[in-house]
PDB file of C-alpha atoms in Angstrom:
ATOM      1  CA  UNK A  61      25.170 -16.556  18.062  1.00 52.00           C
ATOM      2  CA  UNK A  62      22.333 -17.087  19.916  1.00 66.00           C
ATOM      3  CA  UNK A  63      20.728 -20.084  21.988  1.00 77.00           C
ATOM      4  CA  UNK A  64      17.421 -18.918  21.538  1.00 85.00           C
ATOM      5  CA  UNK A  65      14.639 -21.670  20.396  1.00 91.00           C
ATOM      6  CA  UNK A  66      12.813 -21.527  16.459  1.00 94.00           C
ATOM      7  CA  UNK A  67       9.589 -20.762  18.878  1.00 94.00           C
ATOM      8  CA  UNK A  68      11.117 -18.384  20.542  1.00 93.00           C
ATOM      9  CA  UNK A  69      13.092 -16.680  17.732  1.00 95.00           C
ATOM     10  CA  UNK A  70       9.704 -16.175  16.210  1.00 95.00           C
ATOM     11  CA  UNK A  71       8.212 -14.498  18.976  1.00 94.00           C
ATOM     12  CA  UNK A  72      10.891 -12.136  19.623  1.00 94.00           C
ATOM     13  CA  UNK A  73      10.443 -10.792  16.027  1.00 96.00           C
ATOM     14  CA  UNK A  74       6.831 -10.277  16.129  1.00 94.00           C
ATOM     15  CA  UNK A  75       7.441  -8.406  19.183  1.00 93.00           C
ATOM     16  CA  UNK A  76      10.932  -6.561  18.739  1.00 93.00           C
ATOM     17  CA  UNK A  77      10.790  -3.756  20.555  1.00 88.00           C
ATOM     18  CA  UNK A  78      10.278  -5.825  23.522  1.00 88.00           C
ATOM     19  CA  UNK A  79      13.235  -8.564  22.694  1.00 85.00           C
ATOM     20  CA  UNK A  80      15.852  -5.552  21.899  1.00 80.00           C
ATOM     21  CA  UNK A  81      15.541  -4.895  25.773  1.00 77.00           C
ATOM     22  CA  UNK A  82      16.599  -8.054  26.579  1.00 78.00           C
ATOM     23  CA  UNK A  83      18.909  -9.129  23.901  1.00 77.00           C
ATOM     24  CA  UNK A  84      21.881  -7.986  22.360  1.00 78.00           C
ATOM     25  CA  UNK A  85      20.892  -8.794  19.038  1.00 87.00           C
ATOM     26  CA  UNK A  86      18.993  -5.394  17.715  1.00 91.00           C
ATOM     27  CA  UNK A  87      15.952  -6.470  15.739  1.00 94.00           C
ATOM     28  CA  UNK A  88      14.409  -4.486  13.520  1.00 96.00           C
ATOM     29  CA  UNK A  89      10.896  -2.891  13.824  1.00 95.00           C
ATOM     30  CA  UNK A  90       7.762  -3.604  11.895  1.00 96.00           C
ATOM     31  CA  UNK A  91       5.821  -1.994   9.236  1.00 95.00           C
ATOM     32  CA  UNK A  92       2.338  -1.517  10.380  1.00 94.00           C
ATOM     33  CA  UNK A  93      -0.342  -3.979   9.191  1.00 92.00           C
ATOM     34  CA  UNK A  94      -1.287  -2.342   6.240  1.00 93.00           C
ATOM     35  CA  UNK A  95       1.996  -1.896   4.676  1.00 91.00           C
ATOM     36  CA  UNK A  96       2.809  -5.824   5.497  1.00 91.00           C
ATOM     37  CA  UNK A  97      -0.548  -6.759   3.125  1.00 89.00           C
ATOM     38  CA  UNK A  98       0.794  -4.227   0.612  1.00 88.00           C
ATOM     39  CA  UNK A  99       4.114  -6.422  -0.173  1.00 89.00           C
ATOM     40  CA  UNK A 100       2.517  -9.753   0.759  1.00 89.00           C
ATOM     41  CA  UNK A 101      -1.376 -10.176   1.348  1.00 86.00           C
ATOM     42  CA  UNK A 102      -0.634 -11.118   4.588  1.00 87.00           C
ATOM     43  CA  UNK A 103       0.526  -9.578   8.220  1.00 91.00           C
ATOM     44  CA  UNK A 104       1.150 -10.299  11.453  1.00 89.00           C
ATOM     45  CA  UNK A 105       2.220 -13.920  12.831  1.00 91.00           C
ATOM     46  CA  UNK A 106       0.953 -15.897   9.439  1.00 92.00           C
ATOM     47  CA  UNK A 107       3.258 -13.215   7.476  1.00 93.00           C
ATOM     48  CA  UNK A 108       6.081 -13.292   9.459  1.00 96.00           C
ATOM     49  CA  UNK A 109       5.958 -17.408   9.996  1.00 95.00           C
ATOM     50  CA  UNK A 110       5.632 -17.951   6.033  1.00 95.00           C
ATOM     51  CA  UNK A 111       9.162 -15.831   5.916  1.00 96.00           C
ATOM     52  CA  UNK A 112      10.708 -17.623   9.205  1.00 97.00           C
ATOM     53  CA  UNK A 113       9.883 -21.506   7.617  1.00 96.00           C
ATOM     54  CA  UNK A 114      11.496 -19.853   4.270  1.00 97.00           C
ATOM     55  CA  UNK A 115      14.702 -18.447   6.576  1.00 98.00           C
ATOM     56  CA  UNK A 116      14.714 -22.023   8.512  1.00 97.00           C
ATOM     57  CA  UNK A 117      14.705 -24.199   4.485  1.00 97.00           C
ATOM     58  CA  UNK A 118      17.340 -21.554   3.585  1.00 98.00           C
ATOM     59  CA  UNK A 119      19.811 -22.613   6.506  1.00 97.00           C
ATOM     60  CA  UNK A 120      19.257 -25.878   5.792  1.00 97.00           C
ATOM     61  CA  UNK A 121      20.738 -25.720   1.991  1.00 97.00           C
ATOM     62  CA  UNK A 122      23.703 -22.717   2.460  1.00 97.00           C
ATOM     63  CA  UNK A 123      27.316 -23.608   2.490  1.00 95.00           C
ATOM     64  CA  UNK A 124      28.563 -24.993   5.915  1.00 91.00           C
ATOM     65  CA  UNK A 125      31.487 -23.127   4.642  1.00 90.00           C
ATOM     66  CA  UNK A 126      31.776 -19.105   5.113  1.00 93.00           C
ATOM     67  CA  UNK A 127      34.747 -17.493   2.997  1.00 93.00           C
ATOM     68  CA  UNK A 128      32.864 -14.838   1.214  1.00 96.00           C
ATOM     69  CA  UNK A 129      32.103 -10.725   1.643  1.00 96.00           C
ATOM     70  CA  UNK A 130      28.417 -11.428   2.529  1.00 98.00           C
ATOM     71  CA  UNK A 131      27.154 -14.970   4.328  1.00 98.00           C
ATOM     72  CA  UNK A 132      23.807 -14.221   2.944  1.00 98.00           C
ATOM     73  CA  UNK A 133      22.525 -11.725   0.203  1.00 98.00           C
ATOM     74  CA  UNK A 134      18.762 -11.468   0.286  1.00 98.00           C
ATOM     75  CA  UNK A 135      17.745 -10.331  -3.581  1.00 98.00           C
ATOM     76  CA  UNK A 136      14.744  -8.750  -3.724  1.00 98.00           C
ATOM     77  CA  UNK A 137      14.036  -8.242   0.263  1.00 97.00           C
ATOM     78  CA  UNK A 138      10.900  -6.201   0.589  1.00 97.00           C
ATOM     79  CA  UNK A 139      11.324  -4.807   3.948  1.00 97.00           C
ATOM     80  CA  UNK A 140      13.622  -7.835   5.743  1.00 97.00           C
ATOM     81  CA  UNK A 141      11.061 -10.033   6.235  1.00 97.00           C
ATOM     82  CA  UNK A 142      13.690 -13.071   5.793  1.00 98.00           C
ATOM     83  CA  UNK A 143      16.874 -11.360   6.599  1.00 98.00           C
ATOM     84  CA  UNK A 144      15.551 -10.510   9.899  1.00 98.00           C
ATOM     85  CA  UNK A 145      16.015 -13.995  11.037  1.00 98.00           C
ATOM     86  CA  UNK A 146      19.807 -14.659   9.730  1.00 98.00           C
ATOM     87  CA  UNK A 147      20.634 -12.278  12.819  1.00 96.00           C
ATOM     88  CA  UNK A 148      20.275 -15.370  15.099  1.00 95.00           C
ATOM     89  CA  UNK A 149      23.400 -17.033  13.396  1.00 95.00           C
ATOM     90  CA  UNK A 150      25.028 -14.491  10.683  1.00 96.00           C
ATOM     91  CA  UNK A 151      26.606 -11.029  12.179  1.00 96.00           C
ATOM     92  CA  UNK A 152      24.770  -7.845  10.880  1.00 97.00           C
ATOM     93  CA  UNK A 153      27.703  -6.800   8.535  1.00 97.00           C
ATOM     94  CA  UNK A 154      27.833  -9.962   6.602  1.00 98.00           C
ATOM     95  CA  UNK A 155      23.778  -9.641   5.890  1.00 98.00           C
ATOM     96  CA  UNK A 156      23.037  -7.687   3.114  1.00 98.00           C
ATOM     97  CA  UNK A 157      19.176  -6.809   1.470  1.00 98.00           C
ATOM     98  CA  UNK A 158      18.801  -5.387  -1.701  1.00 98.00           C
ATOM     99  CA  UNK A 159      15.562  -4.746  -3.433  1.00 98.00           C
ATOM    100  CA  UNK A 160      14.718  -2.204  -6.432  1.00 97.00           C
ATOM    101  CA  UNK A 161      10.990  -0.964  -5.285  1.00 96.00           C
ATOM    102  CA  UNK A 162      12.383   2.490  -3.651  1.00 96.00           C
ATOM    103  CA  UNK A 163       8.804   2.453  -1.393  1.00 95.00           C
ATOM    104  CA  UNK A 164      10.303  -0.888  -0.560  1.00 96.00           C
ATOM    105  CA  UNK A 165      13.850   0.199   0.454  1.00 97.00           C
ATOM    106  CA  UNK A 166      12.684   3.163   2.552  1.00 97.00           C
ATOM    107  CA  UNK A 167      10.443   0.969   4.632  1.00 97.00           C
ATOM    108  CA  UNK A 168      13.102  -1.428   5.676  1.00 97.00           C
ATOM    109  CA  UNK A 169      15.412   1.229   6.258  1.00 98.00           C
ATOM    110  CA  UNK A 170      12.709   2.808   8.512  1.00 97.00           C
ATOM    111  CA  UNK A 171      12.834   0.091  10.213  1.00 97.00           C
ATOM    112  CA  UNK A 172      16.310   0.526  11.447  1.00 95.00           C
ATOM    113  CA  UNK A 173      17.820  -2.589  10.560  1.00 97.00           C
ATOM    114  CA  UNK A 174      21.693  -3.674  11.653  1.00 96.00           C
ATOM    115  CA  UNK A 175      22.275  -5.193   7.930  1.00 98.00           C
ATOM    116  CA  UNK A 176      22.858  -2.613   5.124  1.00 98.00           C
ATOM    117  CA  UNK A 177      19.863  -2.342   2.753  1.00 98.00           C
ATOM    118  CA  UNK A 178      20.467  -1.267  -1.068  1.00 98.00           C
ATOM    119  CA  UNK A 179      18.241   0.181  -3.383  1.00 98.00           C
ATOM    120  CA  UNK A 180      19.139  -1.366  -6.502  1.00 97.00           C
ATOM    121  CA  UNK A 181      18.381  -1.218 -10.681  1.00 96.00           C
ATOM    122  CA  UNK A 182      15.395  -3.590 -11.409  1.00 96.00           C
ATOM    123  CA  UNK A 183      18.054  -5.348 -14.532  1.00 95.00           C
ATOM    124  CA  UNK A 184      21.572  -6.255 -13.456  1.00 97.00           C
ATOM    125  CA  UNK A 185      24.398  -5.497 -12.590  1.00 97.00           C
ATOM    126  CA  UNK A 186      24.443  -5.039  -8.651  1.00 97.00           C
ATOM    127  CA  UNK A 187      26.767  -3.187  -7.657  1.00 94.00           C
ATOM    128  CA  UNK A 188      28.552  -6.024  -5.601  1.00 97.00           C
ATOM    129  CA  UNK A 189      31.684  -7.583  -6.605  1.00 97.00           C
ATOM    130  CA  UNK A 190      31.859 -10.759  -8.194  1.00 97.00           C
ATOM    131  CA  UNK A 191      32.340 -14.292  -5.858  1.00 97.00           C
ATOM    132  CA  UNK A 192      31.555 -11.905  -2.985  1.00 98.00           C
ATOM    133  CA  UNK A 193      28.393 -13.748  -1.322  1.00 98.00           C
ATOM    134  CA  UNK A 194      28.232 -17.304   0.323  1.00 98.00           C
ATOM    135  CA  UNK A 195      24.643 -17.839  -0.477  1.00 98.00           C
ATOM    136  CA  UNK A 196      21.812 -15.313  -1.981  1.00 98.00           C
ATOM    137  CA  UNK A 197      18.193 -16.346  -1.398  1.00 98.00           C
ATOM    138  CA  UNK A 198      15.284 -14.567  -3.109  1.00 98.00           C
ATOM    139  CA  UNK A 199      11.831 -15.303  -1.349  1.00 97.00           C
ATOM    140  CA  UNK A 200       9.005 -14.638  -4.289  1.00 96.00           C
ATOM    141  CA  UNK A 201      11.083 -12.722  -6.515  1.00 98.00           C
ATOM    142  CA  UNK A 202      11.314 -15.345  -9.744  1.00 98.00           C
ATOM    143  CA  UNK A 203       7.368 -16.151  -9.141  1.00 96.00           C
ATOM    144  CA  UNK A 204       7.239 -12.554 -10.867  1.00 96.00           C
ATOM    145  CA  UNK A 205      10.142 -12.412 -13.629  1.00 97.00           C
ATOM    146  CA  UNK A 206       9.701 -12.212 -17.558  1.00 97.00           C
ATOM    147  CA  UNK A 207      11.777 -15.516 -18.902  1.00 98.00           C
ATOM    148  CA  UNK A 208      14.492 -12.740 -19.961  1.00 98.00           C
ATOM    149  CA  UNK A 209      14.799 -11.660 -16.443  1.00 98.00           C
ATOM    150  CA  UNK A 210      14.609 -14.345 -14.535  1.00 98.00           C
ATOM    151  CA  UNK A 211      18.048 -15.594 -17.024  1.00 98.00           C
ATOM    152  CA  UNK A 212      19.921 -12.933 -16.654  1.00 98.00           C
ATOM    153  CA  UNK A 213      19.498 -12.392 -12.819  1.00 98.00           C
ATOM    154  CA  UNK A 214      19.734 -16.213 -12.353  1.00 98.00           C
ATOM    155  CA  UNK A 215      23.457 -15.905 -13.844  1.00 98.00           C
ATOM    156  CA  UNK A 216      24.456 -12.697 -12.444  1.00 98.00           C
ATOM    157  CA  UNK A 217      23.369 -13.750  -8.732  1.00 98.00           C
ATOM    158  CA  UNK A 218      25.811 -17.403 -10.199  1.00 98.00           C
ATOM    159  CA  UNK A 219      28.617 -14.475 -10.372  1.00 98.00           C
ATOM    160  CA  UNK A 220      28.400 -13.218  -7.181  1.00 98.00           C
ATOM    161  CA  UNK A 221      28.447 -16.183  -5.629  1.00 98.00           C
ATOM    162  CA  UNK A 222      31.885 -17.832  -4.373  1.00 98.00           C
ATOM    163  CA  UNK A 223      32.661 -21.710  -6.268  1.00 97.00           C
ATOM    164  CA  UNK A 224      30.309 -23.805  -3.311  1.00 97.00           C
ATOM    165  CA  UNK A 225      27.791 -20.938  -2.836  1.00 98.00           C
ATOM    166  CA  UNK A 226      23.924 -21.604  -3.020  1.00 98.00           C
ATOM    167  CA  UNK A 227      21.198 -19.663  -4.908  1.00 98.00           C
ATOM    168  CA  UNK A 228      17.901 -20.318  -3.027  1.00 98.00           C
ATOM    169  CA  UNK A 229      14.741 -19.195  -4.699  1.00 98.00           C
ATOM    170  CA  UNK A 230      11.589 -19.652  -4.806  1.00 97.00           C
ATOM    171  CA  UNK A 231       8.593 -20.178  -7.848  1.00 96.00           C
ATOM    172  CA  UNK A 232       5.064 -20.710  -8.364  1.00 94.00           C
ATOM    173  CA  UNK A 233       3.722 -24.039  -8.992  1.00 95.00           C
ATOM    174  CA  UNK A 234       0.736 -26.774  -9.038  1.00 93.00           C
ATOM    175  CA  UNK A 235      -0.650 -25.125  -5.575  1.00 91.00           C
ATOM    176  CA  UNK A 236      -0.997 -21.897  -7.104  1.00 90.00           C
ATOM    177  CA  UNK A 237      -3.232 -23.442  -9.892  1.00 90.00           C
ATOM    178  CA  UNK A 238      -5.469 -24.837  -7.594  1.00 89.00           C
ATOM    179  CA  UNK A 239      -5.574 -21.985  -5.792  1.00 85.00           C
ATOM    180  CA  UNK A 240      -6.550 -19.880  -8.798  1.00 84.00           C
ATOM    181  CA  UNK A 241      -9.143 -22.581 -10.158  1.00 83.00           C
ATOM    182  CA  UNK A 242     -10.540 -21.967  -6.133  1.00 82.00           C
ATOM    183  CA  UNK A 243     -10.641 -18.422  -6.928  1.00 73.00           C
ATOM    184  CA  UNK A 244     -12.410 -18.935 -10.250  1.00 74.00           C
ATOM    185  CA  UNK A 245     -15.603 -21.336  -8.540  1.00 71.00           C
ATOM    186  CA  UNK A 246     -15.801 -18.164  -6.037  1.00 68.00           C
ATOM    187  CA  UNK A 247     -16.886 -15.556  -8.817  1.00 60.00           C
ATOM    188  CA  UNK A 248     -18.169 -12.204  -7.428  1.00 45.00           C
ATOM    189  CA  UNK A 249     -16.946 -12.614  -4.169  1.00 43.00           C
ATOM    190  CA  UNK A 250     -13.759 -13.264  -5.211  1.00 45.00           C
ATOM    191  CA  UNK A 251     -13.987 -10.199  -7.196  1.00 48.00           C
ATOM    192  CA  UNK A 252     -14.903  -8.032  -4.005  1.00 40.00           C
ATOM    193  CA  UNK A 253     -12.273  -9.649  -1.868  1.00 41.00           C
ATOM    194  CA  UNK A 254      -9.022  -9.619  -4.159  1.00 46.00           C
ATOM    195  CA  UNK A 255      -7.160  -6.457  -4.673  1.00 43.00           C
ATOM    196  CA  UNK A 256      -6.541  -5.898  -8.436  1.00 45.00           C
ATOM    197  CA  UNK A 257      -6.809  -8.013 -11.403  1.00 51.00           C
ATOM    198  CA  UNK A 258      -3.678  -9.938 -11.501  1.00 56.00           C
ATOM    199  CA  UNK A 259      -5.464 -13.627 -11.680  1.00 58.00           C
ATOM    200  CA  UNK A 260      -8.287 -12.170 -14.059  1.00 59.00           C
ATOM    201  CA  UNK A 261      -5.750 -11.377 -16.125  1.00 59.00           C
ATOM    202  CA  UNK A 262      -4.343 -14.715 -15.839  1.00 65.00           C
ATOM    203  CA  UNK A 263      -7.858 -16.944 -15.959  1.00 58.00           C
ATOM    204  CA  UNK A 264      -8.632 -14.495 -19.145  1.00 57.00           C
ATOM    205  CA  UNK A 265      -5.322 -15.569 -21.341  1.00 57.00           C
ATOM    206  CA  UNK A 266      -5.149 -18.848 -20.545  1.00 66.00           C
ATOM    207  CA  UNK A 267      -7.375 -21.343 -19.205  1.00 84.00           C
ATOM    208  CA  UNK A 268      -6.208 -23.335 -16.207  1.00 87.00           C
ATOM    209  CA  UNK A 269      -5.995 -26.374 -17.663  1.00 90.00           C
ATOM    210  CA  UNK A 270      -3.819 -24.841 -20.282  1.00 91.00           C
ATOM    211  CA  UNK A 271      -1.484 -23.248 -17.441  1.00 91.00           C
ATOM    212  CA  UNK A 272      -1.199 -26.735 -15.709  1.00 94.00           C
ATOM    213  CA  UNK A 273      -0.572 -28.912 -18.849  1.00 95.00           C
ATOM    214  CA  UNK A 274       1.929 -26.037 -20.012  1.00 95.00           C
ATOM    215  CA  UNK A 275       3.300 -26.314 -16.748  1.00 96.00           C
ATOM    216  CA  UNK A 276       3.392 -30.539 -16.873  1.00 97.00           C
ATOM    217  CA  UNK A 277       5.504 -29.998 -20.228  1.00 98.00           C
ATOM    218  CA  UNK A 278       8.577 -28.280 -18.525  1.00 98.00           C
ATOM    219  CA  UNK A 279       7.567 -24.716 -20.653  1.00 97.00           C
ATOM    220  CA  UNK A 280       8.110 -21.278 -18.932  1.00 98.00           C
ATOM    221  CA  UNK A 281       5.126 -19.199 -18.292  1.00 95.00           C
ATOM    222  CA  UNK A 282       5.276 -15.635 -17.741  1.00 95.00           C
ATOM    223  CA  UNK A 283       1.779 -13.517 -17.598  1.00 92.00           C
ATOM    224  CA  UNK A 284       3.034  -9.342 -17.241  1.00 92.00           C
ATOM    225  CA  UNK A 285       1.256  -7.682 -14.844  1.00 90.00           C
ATOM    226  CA  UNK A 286       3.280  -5.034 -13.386  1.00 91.00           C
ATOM    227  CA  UNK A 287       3.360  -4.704  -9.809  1.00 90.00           C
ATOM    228  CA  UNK A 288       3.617  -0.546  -9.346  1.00 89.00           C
ATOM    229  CA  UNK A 289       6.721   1.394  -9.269  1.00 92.00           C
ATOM    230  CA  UNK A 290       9.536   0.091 -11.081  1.00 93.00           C
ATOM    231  CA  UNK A 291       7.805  -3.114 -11.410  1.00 94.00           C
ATOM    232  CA  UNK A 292       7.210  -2.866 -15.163  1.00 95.00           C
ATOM    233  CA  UNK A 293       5.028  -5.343 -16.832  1.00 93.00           C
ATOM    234  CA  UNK A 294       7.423  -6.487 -19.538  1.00 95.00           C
ATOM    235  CA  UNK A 295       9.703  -8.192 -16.351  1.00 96.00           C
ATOM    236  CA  UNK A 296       6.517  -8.312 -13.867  1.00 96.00           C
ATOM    237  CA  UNK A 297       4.064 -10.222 -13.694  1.00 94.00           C
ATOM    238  CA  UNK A 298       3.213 -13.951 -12.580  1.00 92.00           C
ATOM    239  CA  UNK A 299       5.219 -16.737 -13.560  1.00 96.00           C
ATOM    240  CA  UNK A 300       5.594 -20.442 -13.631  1.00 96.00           C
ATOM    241  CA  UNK A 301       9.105 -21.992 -13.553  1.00 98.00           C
ATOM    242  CA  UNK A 302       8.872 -26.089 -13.968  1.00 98.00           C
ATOM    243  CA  UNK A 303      11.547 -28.327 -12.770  1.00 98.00           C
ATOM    244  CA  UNK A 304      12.055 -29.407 -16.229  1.00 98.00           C
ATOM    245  CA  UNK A 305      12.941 -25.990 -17.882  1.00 98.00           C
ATOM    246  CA  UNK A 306      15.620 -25.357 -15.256  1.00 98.00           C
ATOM    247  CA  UNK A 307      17.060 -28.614 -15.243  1.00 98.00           C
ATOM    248  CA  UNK A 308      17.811 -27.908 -19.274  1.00 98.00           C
ATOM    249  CA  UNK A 309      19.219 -24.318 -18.042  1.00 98.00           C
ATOM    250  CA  UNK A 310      21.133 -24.318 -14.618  1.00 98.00           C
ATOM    251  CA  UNK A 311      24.265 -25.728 -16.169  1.00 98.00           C
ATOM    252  CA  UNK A 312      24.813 -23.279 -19.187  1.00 98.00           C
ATOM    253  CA  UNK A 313      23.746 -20.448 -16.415  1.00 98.00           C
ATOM    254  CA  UNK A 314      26.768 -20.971 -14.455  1.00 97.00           C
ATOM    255  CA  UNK A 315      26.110 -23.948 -11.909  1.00 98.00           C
ATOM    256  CA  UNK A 316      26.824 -27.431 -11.376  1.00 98.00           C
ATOM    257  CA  UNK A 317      24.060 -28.828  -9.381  1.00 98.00           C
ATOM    258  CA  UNK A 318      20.093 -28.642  -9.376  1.00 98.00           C
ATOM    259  CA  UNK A 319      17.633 -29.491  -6.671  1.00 98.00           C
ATOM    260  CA  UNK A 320      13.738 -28.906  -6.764  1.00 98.00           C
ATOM    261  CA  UNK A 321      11.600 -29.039  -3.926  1.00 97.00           C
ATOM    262  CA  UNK A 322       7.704 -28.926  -4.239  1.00 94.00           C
ATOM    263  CA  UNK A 323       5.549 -26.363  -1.908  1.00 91.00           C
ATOM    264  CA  UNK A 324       5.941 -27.283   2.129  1.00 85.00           C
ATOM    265  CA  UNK A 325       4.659 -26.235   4.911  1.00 79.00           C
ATOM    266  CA  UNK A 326       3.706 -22.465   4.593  1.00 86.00           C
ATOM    267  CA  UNK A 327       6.224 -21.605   1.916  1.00 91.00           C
ATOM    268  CA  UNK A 328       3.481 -22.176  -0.551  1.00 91.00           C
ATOM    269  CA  UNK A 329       6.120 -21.869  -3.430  1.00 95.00           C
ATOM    270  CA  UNK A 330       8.387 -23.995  -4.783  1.00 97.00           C
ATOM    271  CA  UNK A 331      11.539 -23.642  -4.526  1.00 98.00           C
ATOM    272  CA  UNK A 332      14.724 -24.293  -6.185  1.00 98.00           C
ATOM    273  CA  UNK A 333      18.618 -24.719  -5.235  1.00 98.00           C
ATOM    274  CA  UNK A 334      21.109 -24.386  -7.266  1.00 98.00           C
ATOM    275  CA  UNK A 335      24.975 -24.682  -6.156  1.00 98.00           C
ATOM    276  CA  UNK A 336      27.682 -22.788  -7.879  1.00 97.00           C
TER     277      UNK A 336
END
């Protein structure tokens, strides 16, 4: 759709306004800095490049093949932070975002995106029809989920997925650790720079070493936090997902094949395709 560079792709959408002028593809805006740190930490250029090397892993693992509804369903969207970029190769209409926050929903439709955006229940169903997306990606979604959760919406997203189609998805894992155990050393200061408790919470349950050796043994590890809003702490919270425990699951959830890729580059998640 679009013969634009990765470089320059980037720049366009840290500078929309400007690139809509030019271009026919209509960007969307962004959310000031302060709502950016609110669904992330992080704004600006590191924000937005952490979602574009996500966007770029995604195209590499979707379905050459496009038969579906919806190319790509982002799950859990925020405010189009990934699905932004799919406008370089997949037309508006067949881009959908759907996220449950409603704060989160009315920022990305304030944004005036081309794609549809859908405020949706934080348990399934979605209100989509069944083999009706090509791929659905969900960029630190399951890094949050309750064990419960993060089954059920890994086999409904299976359903709406056409025979072929790829759930893309992302976890914590052994980087996360060390970054909490970095956290730890830095004490007070940590204290005064973090927002919340979410990893004193963590560090107070369970040692680290415990969370890593749990982690080693394949186990699931969910610690509820809530996250505001509909983000309840019996499905919210921080969450480790080993290769192990969804190599024993992916097949009775609904798919075939099983691929697990440790943290890269700024996606500093793992992440995990599965094929339908």
């Amino acid at each position: 759709m679009n013969t634009l560079s990765d470089e320059q792709w980037l720049a366009a959408n840290l500078d929309p306004r400007t690139y809509r002028e030019k271009s026919t593809i209509d960007i969307p805006g962004l959310p000031p800095p302060n709502v950016q740190v609110r669904f992330t930490g992080m704004h600006g250029k590191a924000n937005l490049r952490q979602a574009f090397d996500f966007y770029k892993f995604a195209l590499r693992h979707m379905p050459t093949a496009s038969i579906a509804r919806y190319r790509l369903v982002d799950f859990g969207g925020g405010w189009g932070r990934v699905t932004r970029f799919f406008l370089r190769e997949v037309d508006a209409d067949r881009l959908l975002l759907l996220d449950c926050l409603s704060d989160a929903v009315e920022c990305a439709r304030s944004l005036k995106p081309p794609f549809n955006v859908v405020h949706t229940n934080a348990q399934p169903p979605l209100p989509l029809e069944m083999a009706s997306a090509d791929c659905c990606i969900a960029f630190s979604v399951f890094s949050h989920l309750s064990e419960k959760a993060c089954i059920g919406w890994i086999q409904h997203l299976g359903e709406l997925l056409v025979p072929g189609g790829t759930l893309i998805f992302t976890t914590r894992g052994k980087w996360q650790i060390e970054r909490l155990r970095l956290h730890k050393r830095l004490g007070f200061i940590y204290k005064l720079l973090r927002r919340g408790n979410v990893h004193e919470q963590i560090t107070s349950r369970a040692s680290l070493d415990q969370v890593e050796q749990r982690y080693d043994d394949g186990l699931f590890q969910f610690f509820p936090t809530g996250g505001g809003g509909e983000l309840t702490e019996d499905f919210y919270g921080e969450t480790w997902i080993p290769e192990q425990w969804m190599r024993e699951k992916y097949s009775s959830l609904g798919f075939r094949r099983c691929e697990f890729f440790q943290e890269q580059s700024s996606i500093t998640q793992c992440t995990f395709v599965l094929t339908k």
